[in-house]
Amino acid sequence: MKTVLIPTDFSENARHAIDFAEKLYWCERTHFCLLHAYADEVYGEFKNVDQNEFDRQKEKVSERVKAQLSALADDVTEIPPNPKHTFEKISAFESLVDAVNDVAKQKNVDLVVMGTRGKNQEAKITFGSHTVQVFKYVNCPVLAIPMEFVYRQPKKILFPTDYMLPFKRREIKLLADVARNFKSEIHCLHISDFDDLSHRQLDNKRFLKDTCANCYISFERTEVRNKTEAIMTYIKEHDIDLLVMVNSRHSFFEDMLYRSTVDEIGLTAKIPFLVMQNLVR
């Protein structure tokens, strides 16, 4: 059974992510954890009240969140019910990143699925601040779903990589499972001016190929220019359904996220974005 964690702020974008996750795992036995972390709501709104009032308001918010989660769970299981899917409601008096990390560890979560923006963030923003924080700090693969993306099976998957860092087996297996389930093409894109690979790169490439042995996988190279532009051009020219990148220290992805916002460097892909972690779990 797969375990999928879905953080929700009860927005339309978050509900869209739930619908996507259900369709992605429609034929698999899957346990969905619906999570709402509400510490920011309490600390932000009631920071200037005395302790007794703070505790009272905290309990009030907790009860409201539990009611909202129950209503959401009833809604997503009503039409049409899927006997392969089960749902668990989790409310946490923590920050979003801490709550997601705690639940991912406790439940041995395979994947986090979330929207790209929260209910209070502008439509022009591709990735909201909460999504970026989860990308950067959660020790679990994260799949972000744009609000405007209409579900379709991920038949073409783009995986840009420089082959420099060793891959985590569990992360690559997740990619391979998706590719096998949907008979997808995995396009590994090496952005480099050179054809030759070092021994380390060859070993990592071999590991990737072996782990995805039962998948259709191709290896391509494009010259270095603006890396983001190269990725976006490839997505457009090949009608890619899913973008996959690895988050690790000193990676291109980390460099992207540590600039002020993802949008400022032009990463405006309107397709699902899977961020795999190269971190110890």
mmCIF file of C-alpha atoms in Angstrom:
data_model
loop_
_atom_site.group_PDB
_atom_site.id
_atom_site.type_symbol
_atom_site.label_atom_id
_atom_site.label_comp_id
_atom_site.label_asym_id
_atom_site.label_seq_id
_atom_site.Cartn_x
_atom_site.Cartn_y
_atom_site.Cartn_z
ATOM 1 C CA MET A 1 0.000 0.000 0.000
ATOM 2 C CA LYS A 2 1.206 3.499 -0.847
ATOM 3 C CA THR A 3 1.016 6.255 1.759
ATOM 4 C CA VAL A 4 0.406 9.739 0.349
ATOM 5 C CA LEU A 5 0.412 12.879 2.485
ATOM 6 C CA ILE A 6 -1.654 15.850 1.288
ATOM 7 C CA PRO A 7 -1.280 19.139 3.198
ATOM 8 C CA THR A 8 -4.379 21.283 2.833
ATOM 9 C CA ASP A 9 -5.341 24.843 3.696
ATOM 10 C CA PHE A 10 -8.902 24.101 2.474
ATOM 11 C CA SER A 11 -8.343 26.204 -0.636
ATOM 12 C CA GLU A 12 -9.485 25.356 -4.151
ATOM 13 C CA ASN A 13 -5.861 24.725 -5.129
ATOM 14 C CA ALA A 14 -5.418 22.236 -2.281
ATOM 15 C CA ARG A 15 -8.631 20.415 -3.258
ATOM 16 C CA HIS A 16 -7.380 20.243 -6.841
ATOM 17 C CA ALA A 17 -4.220 18.523 -5.559
ATOM 18 C CA ILE A 18 -6.338 15.933 -3.710
ATOM 19 C CA ASP A 19 -8.327 15.182 -6.860
ATOM 20 C CA PHE A 20 -5.076 14.786 -8.824
ATOM 21 C CA ALA A 21 -3.591 12.416 -6.229
ATOM 22 C CA GLU A 22 -6.713 10.236 -6.241
ATOM 23 C CA LYS A 23 -6.567 9.931 -10.032
ATOM 24 C CA LEU A 24 -2.822 9.267 -10.042
ATOM 25 C CA TYR A 25 -3.289 6.348 -7.623
ATOM 26 C CA TRP A 26 -6.752 5.305 -8.799
ATOM 27 C CA CYS A 27 -5.783 1.679 -9.390
ATOM 28 C CA GLU A 28 -3.479 1.280 -6.367
ATOM 29 C CA ARG A 29 -4.217 0.583 -2.731
ATOM 30 C CA THR A 30 -3.414 3.937 -1.171
ATOM 31 C CA HIS A 31 -3.727 5.502 2.252
ATOM 32 C CA PHE A 32 -4.166 9.286 2.047
ATOM 33 C CA CYS A 33 -3.300 11.491 5.031
ATOM 34 C CA LEU A 34 -5.080 14.859 4.912
ATOM 35 C CA LEU A 35 -3.011 17.283 7.005
ATOM 36 C CA HIS A 36 -3.691 20.816 8.206
ATOM 37 C CA ALA A 37 -1.011 22.578 10.257
ATOM 38 C CA TYR A 38 -2.498 25.527 12.142
ATOM 39 C CA ALA A 39 0.269 26.981 14.356
ATOM 40 C CA ASP A 40 0.683 30.034 12.118
ATOM 41 C CA GLU A 41 -3.031 30.802 12.366
ATOM 42 C CA VAL A 42 -2.907 30.838 16.159
ATOM 43 C CA TYR A 43 0.416 32.638 16.632
ATOM 44 C CA GLY A 44 -0.333 35.188 13.949
ATOM 45 C CA GLU A 45 -3.825 36.147 15.038
ATOM 46 C CA PHE A 46 -3.574 35.863 18.817
ATOM 47 C CA LYS A 47 0.023 36.823 19.601
ATOM 48 C CA ASN A 48 -0.924 39.843 21.742
ATOM 49 C CA VAL A 49 -3.434 38.163 24.076
ATOM 50 C CA ASP A 50 -2.767 36.767 27.547
ATOM 51 C CA GLN A 51 -2.052 33.065 28.108
ATOM 52 C CA ASN A 52 -5.603 32.083 29.100
ATOM 53 C CA GLU A 53 -7.098 33.772 26.056
ATOM 54 C CA PHE A 54 -4.387 32.281 23.860
ATOM 55 C CA ASP A 55 -5.196 28.755 25.090
ATOM 56 C CA ARG A 56 -8.910 29.344 24.564
ATOM 57 C CA GLN A 57 -8.420 30.593 21.019
ATOM 58 C CA LYS A 58 -6.004 27.746 20.248
ATOM 59 C CA GLU A 59 -8.637 25.204 21.308
ATOM 60 C CA LYS A 60 -11.239 27.033 19.236
ATOM 61 C CA VAL A 61 -9.040 26.907 16.126
ATOM 62 C CA SER A 62 -8.275 23.233 16.778
ATOM 63 C CA GLU A 63 -11.977 22.341 16.881
ATOM 64 C CA ARG A 64 -12.654 24.332 13.708
ATOM 65 C CA VAL A 65 -9.810 22.616 11.866
ATOM 66 C CA LYS A 66 -11.026 19.151 12.906
ATOM 67 C CA ALA A 67 -14.513 19.984 11.635
ATOM 68 C CA GLN A 68 -13.113 21.258 8.327
ATOM 69 C CA LEU A 69 -10.982 18.129 7.888
ATOM 70 C CA SER A 70 -13.979 15.887 8.583
ATOM 71 C CA ALA A 71 -16.070 17.753 6.029
ATOM 72 C CA LEU A 72 -13.246 17.548 3.488
ATOM 73 C CA ALA A 73 -12.752 13.802 4.044
ATOM 74 C CA ASP A 74 -16.494 13.224 3.618
ATOM 75 C CA ASP A 75 -16.459 15.271 0.433
ATOM 76 C CA VAL A 76 -13.530 13.507 -1.250
ATOM 77 C CA THR A 77 -14.801 10.009 -0.416
ATOM 78 C CA GLU A 78 -18.406 10.610 -1.471
ATOM 79 C CA ILE A 79 -18.401 10.670 -5.283
ATOM 80 C CA PRO A 80 -17.244 8.245 -6.528
ATOM 81 C CA PRO A 81 -15.979 6.092 -3.639
ATOM 82 C CA ASN A 82 -12.854 4.051 -4.363
ATOM 83 C CA PRO A 83 -12.532 0.844 -2.288
ATOM 84 C CA LYS A 84 -8.753 0.917 -2.797
ATOM 85 C CA HIS A 85 -8.425 4.279 -1.023
ATOM 86 C CA THR A 86 -8.544 5.104 2.682
ATOM 87 C CA PHE A 87 -8.327 8.543 4.294
ATOM 88 C CA GLU A 88 -6.921 9.758 7.596
ATOM 89 C CA LYS A 89 -7.444 13.256 9.036
ATOM 90 C CA ILE A 90 -4.513 14.900 10.855
ATOM 91 C CA SER A 91 -4.481 18.335 12.483
ATOM 92 C CA ALA A 92 -1.219 19.609 13.950
ATOM 93 C CA PHE A 93 -0.305 22.611 16.082
ATOM 94 C CA GLU A 94 2.979 23.019 14.207
ATOM 95 C CA SER A 95 4.426 24.883 11.264
ATOM 96 C CA LEU A 96 3.686 23.311 7.896
ATOM 97 C CA VAL A 97 7.242 22.046 7.281
ATOM 98 C CA ASP A 98 7.574 20.534 10.785
ATOM 99 C CA ALA A 99 4.156 18.898 10.545
ATOM 100 C CA VAL A 100 4.855 17.414 7.110
ATOM 101 C CA ASN A 101 8.258 16.098 8.216
ATOM 102 C CA ASP A 102 6.815 14.576 11.402
ATOM 103 C CA VAL A 103 3.954 12.826 9.610
ATOM 104 C CA ALA A 104 6.227 11.672 6.770
ATOM 105 C CA LYS A 105 8.493 10.011 9.336
ATOM 106 C CA GLN A 106 5.721 8.541 11.503
ATOM 107 C CA LYS A 107 3.699 7.159 8.577
ATOM 108 C CA ASN A 108 6.650 6.270 6.327
ATOM 109 C CA VAL A 109 5.115 8.458 3.615
ATOM 110 C CA ASP A 110 5.962 7.670 -0.009
ATOM 111 C CA LEU A 111 4.925 11.008 -1.501
ATOM 112 C CA VAL A 112 3.668 14.454 -0.499
ATOM 113 C CA VAL A 113 1.156 15.976 -2.936
ATOM 114 C CA MET A 114 0.192 19.632 -2.634
ATOM 115 C CA GLY A 115 -0.985 22.637 -4.589
ATOM 116 C CA THR A 116 1.451 25.210 -5.891
ATOM 117 C CA ARG A 117 -0.256 28.150 -4.183
ATOM 118 C CA GLY A 118 -2.253 28.780 -1.029
ATOM 119 C CA LYS A 119 -5.573 30.562 -0.785
ATOM 120 C CA ASN A 120 -4.000 33.935 0.047
ATOM 121 C CA GLN A 121 -1.370 33.987 -2.707
ATOM 122 C CA GLU A 122 -1.531 35.768 -6.036
ATOM 123 C CA ALA A 123 -2.525 33.912 -9.177
ATOM 124 C CA LYS A 124 0.576 35.151 -11.026
ATOM 125 C CA ILE A 125 2.874 33.322 -8.590
ATOM 126 C CA THR A 126 3.886 29.875 -9.812
ATOM 127 C CA PHE A 127 5.027 28.506 -6.448
ATOM 128 C CA GLY A 128 3.841 30.049 -3.199
ATOM 129 C CA SER A 129 6.123 30.450 -0.194
ATOM 130 C CA HIS A 130 4.742 27.379 1.600
ATOM 131 C CA THR A 131 5.330 25.167 -1.428
ATOM 132 C CA VAL A 132 8.903 26.394 -1.773
ATOM 133 C CA GLN A 133 9.561 25.767 1.941
ATOM 134 C CA VAL A 134 8.263 22.198 1.625
ATOM 135 C CA PHE A 135 10.413 21.668 -1.488
ATOM 136 C CA LYS A 136 13.507 22.818 0.366
ATOM 137 C CA TYR A 137 13.178 21.314 3.823
ATOM 138 C CA VAL A 138 10.939 18.230 3.763
ATOM 139 C CA ASN A 139 12.768 14.886 3.663
ATOM 140 C CA CYS A 140 10.286 13.239 1.316
ATOM 141 C CA PRO A 141 9.421 13.473 -2.404
ATOM 142 C CA VAL A 142 7.018 16.349 -3.084
ATOM 143 C CA LEU A 143 4.667 16.599 -6.064
ATOM 144 C CA ALA A 144 3.265 20.105 -6.680
ATOM 145 C CA ILE A 145 0.143 20.433 -8.841
ATOM 146 C CA PRO A 146 -0.645 23.734 -10.626
ATOM 147 C CA MET A 147 -4.252 24.821 -10.302
ATOM 148 C CA GLU A 148 -4.665 25.223 -14.058
ATOM 149 C CA PHE A 149 -3.374 21.736 -14.903
ATOM 150 C CA VAL A 150 -6.115 19.368 -16.051
ATOM 151 C CA TYR A 151 -5.259 15.798 -15.070
ATOM 152 C CA ARG A 152 -3.774 13.555 -17.708
ATOM 153 C CA GLN A 153 -1.625 10.485 -17.322
ATOM 154 C CA PRO A 154 2.085 11.341 -17.122
ATOM 155 C CA LYS A 155 3.105 9.684 -20.382
ATOM 156 C CA LYS A 156 6.207 11.870 -20.856
ATOM 157 C CA ILE A 157 8.451 12.621 -17.890
ATOM 158 C CA LEU A 158 11.401 15.031 -18.017
ATOM 159 C CA PHE A 159 14.264 14.400 -15.590
ATOM 160 C CA PRO A 160 17.107 16.962 -15.928
ATOM 161 C CA THR A 161 20.260 15.702 -14.233
ATOM 162 C CA ASP A 162 24.019 16.219 -14.314
ATOM 163 C CA TYR A 163 24.660 12.673 -12.945
ATOM 164 C CA MET A 164 27.076 14.160 -10.410
ATOM 165 C CA LEU A 165 25.312 13.158 -7.202
ATOM 166 C CA PRO A 166 24.360 9.594 -6.238
ATOM 167 C CA PHE A 167 20.642 8.916 -6.394
ATOM 168 C CA LYS A 168 18.637 7.519 -3.495
ATOM 169 C CA ARG A 169 17.154 4.142 -4.436
ATOM 170 C CA ARG A 170 13.772 4.853 -2.846
ATOM 171 C CA GLU A 171 13.431 8.129 -4.739
ATOM 172 C CA ILE A 172 14.307 6.642 -8.131
ATOM 173 C CA LYS A 173 12.022 3.676 -7.458
ATOM 174 C CA LEU A 174 9.149 6.140 -6.999
ATOM 175 C CA LEU A 175 9.923 7.580 -10.436
ATOM 176 C CA ALA A 176 10.198 4.094 -11.942
ATOM 177 C CA ASP A 177 6.884 2.995 -10.400
ATOM 178 C CA VAL A 178 5.062 5.962 -11.928
ATOM 179 C CA ALA A 179 6.665 5.304 -15.317
ATOM 180 C CA ARG A 180 5.792 1.603 -15.241
ATOM 181 C CA ASN A 181 2.205 2.177 -14.111
ATOM 182 C CA PHE A 182 1.493 4.574 -16.959
ATOM 183 C CA LYS A 183 3.926 3.108 -19.537
ATOM 184 C CA SER A 184 5.644 6.493 -19.547
ATOM 185 C CA GLU A 185 8.765 7.718 -21.308
ATOM 186 C CA ILE A 186 11.484 9.052 -18.982
ATOM 187 C CA HIS A 187 13.586 11.685 -20.766
ATOM 188 C CA CYS A 188 16.883 12.143 -18.878
ATOM 189 C CA LEU A 189 18.304 15.487 -19.973
ATOM 190 C CA HIS A 190 21.974 16.256 -19.368
ATOM 191 C CA ILE A 191 22.657 19.986 -19.782
ATOM 192 C CA SER A 192 26.322 20.108 -20.724
ATOM 193 C CA ASP A 193 28.669 21.197 -23.509
ATOM 194 C CA PHE A 194 30.554 17.897 -23.298
ATOM 195 C CA ASP A 195 29.637 14.368 -24.360
ATOM 196 C CA ASP A 196 32.157 12.664 -22.082
ATOM 197 C CA LEU A 197 31.144 11.689 -18.538
ATOM 198 C CA SER A 198 33.399 11.116 -15.542
ATOM 199 C CA HIS A 199 33.561 7.715 -13.812
ATOM 200 C CA ARG A 200 31.276 9.077 -11.082
ATOM 201 C CA GLN A 201 28.741 10.303 -13.635
ATOM 202 C CA LEU A 202 28.852 6.993 -15.498
ATOM 203 C CA ASP A 203 28.238 5.060 -12.260
ATOM 204 C CA ASN A 204 25.264 7.250 -11.350
ATOM 205 C CA LYS A 205 23.852 7.025 -14.859
ATOM 206 C CA ARG A 206 24.214 3.227 -14.747
ATOM 207 C CA PHE A 207 22.408 3.104 -11.382
ATOM 208 C CA LEU A 208 19.560 5.192 -12.820
ATOM 209 C CA LYS A 209 19.285 2.944 -15.857
ATOM 210 C CA ASP A 210 19.339 -0.258 -13.754
ATOM 211 C CA THR A 211 16.694 1.019 -11.310
ATOM 212 C CA CYS A 212 14.430 1.982 -14.217
ATOM 213 C CA ALA A 213 15.234 -1.222 -16.124
ATOM 214 C CA ASN A 214 11.611 -2.011 -16.934
ATOM 215 C CA CYS A 215 10.818 1.511 -18.108
ATOM 216 C CA TYR A 216 11.287 3.284 -21.388
ATOM 217 C CA ILE A 217 14.177 5.607 -20.605
ATOM 218 C CA SER A 218 16.192 7.803 -22.972
ATOM 219 C CA PHE A 219 19.350 9.806 -22.333
ATOM 220 C CA GLU A 220 19.824 13.101 -24.124
ATOM 221 C CA ARG A 221 22.184 16.049 -23.902
ATOM 222 C CA THR A 222 21.700 19.724 -24.648
ATOM 223 C CA GLU A 223 24.294 22.472 -24.651
ATOM 224 C CA VAL A 224 24.623 24.783 -21.662
ATOM 225 C CA ARG A 225 22.901 28.120 -21.998
ATOM 226 C CA ASN A 226 20.385 29.262 -19.437
ATOM 227 C CA LYS A 227 19.530 25.969 -17.708
ATOM 228 C CA THR A 228 15.994 27.001 -16.852
ATOM 229 C CA GLU A 229 15.406 28.105 -20.424
ATOM 230 C CA ALA A 230 16.736 24.768 -21.693
ATOM 231 C CA ILE A 231 14.308 22.888 -19.439
ATOM 232 C CA MET A 232 11.336 25.047 -20.408
ATOM 233 C CA THR A 233 12.125 24.704 -24.111
ATOM 234 C CA TYR A 234 12.340 20.918 -23.809
ATOM 235 C CA ILE A 235 9.009 20.788 -21.965
ATOM 236 C CA LYS A 236 7.318 22.766 -24.731
ATOM 237 C CA GLU A 237 8.925 20.962 -27.673
ATOM 238 C CA HIS A 238 8.262 17.457 -26.326
ATOM 239 C CA ASP A 239 4.850 18.039 -24.697
ATOM 240 C CA ILE A 240 6.116 16.903 -21.281
ATOM 241 C CA ASP A 241 3.508 15.901 -18.660
ATOM 242 C CA LEU A 242 5.687 15.812 -15.525
ATOM 243 C CA LEU A 243 8.914 17.592 -14.542
ATOM 244 C CA VAL A 244 11.156 15.753 -12.063
ATOM 245 C CA MET A 245 14.218 17.199 -10.298
ATOM 246 C CA VAL A 246 16.399 16.208 -7.354
ATOM 247 C CA ASN A 247 16.877 18.508 -4.377
ATOM 248 C CA SER A 248 20.314 18.159 -2.840
ATOM 249 C CA ARG A 249 23.140 20.324 -1.575
ATOM 250 C CA HIS A 250 24.967 22.201 -4.319
ATOM 251 C CA SER A 251 22.503 21.091 -7.004
ATOM 252 C CA PHE A 252 21.022 23.238 -9.753
ATOM 253 C CA PHE A 253 17.651 22.856 -8.058
ATOM 254 C CA GLU A 254 18.986 24.168 -4.739
ATOM 255 C CA ASP A 255 20.544 27.112 -6.572
ATOM 256 C CA MET A 256 17.149 27.859 -8.089
ATOM 257 C CA LEU A 257 15.303 27.844 -4.791
ATOM 258 C CA TYR A 258 17.814 29.938 -2.911
ATOM 259 C CA ARG A 259 17.248 32.858 -5.220
ATOM 260 C CA SER A 260 14.405 35.078 -4.047
ATOM 261 C CA THR A 261 11.560 33.218 -5.771
ATOM 262 C CA VAL A 262 11.286 30.446 -8.313
ATOM 263 C CA ASP A 263 9.265 32.739 -10.573
ATOM 264 C CA GLU A 264 12.014 35.328 -10.890
ATOM 265 C CA ILE A 265 14.236 32.910 -12.781
ATOM 266 C CA GLY A 266 11.450 32.027 -15.172
ATOM 267 C CA LEU A 267 10.444 28.551 -13.981
ATOM 268 C CA THR A 268 6.809 28.929 -14.974
ATOM 269 C CA ALA A 269 5.979 25.418 -16.103
ATOM 270 C CA LYS A 270 2.265 24.756 -15.856
ATOM 271 C CA ILE A 271 2.736 21.027 -15.363
ATOM 272 C CA PRO A 272 3.118 18.912 -12.219
ATOM 273 C CA PHE A 273 6.559 19.228 -10.617
ATOM 274 C CA LEU A 274 8.012 16.297 -8.659
ATOM 275 C CA VAL A 275 10.920 17.172 -6.359
ATOM 276 C CA MET A 276 12.843 14.148 -5.155
ATOM 277 C CA GLN A 277 15.128 14.434 -2.137
ATOM 278 C CA ASN A 278 18.766 13.406 -1.933
ATOM 279 C CA LEU A 279 18.632 13.597 1.854
ATOM 280 C CA VAL A 280 18.799 10.928 4.555
ATOM 281 C CA ARG A 281 15.340 9.771 5.651
#
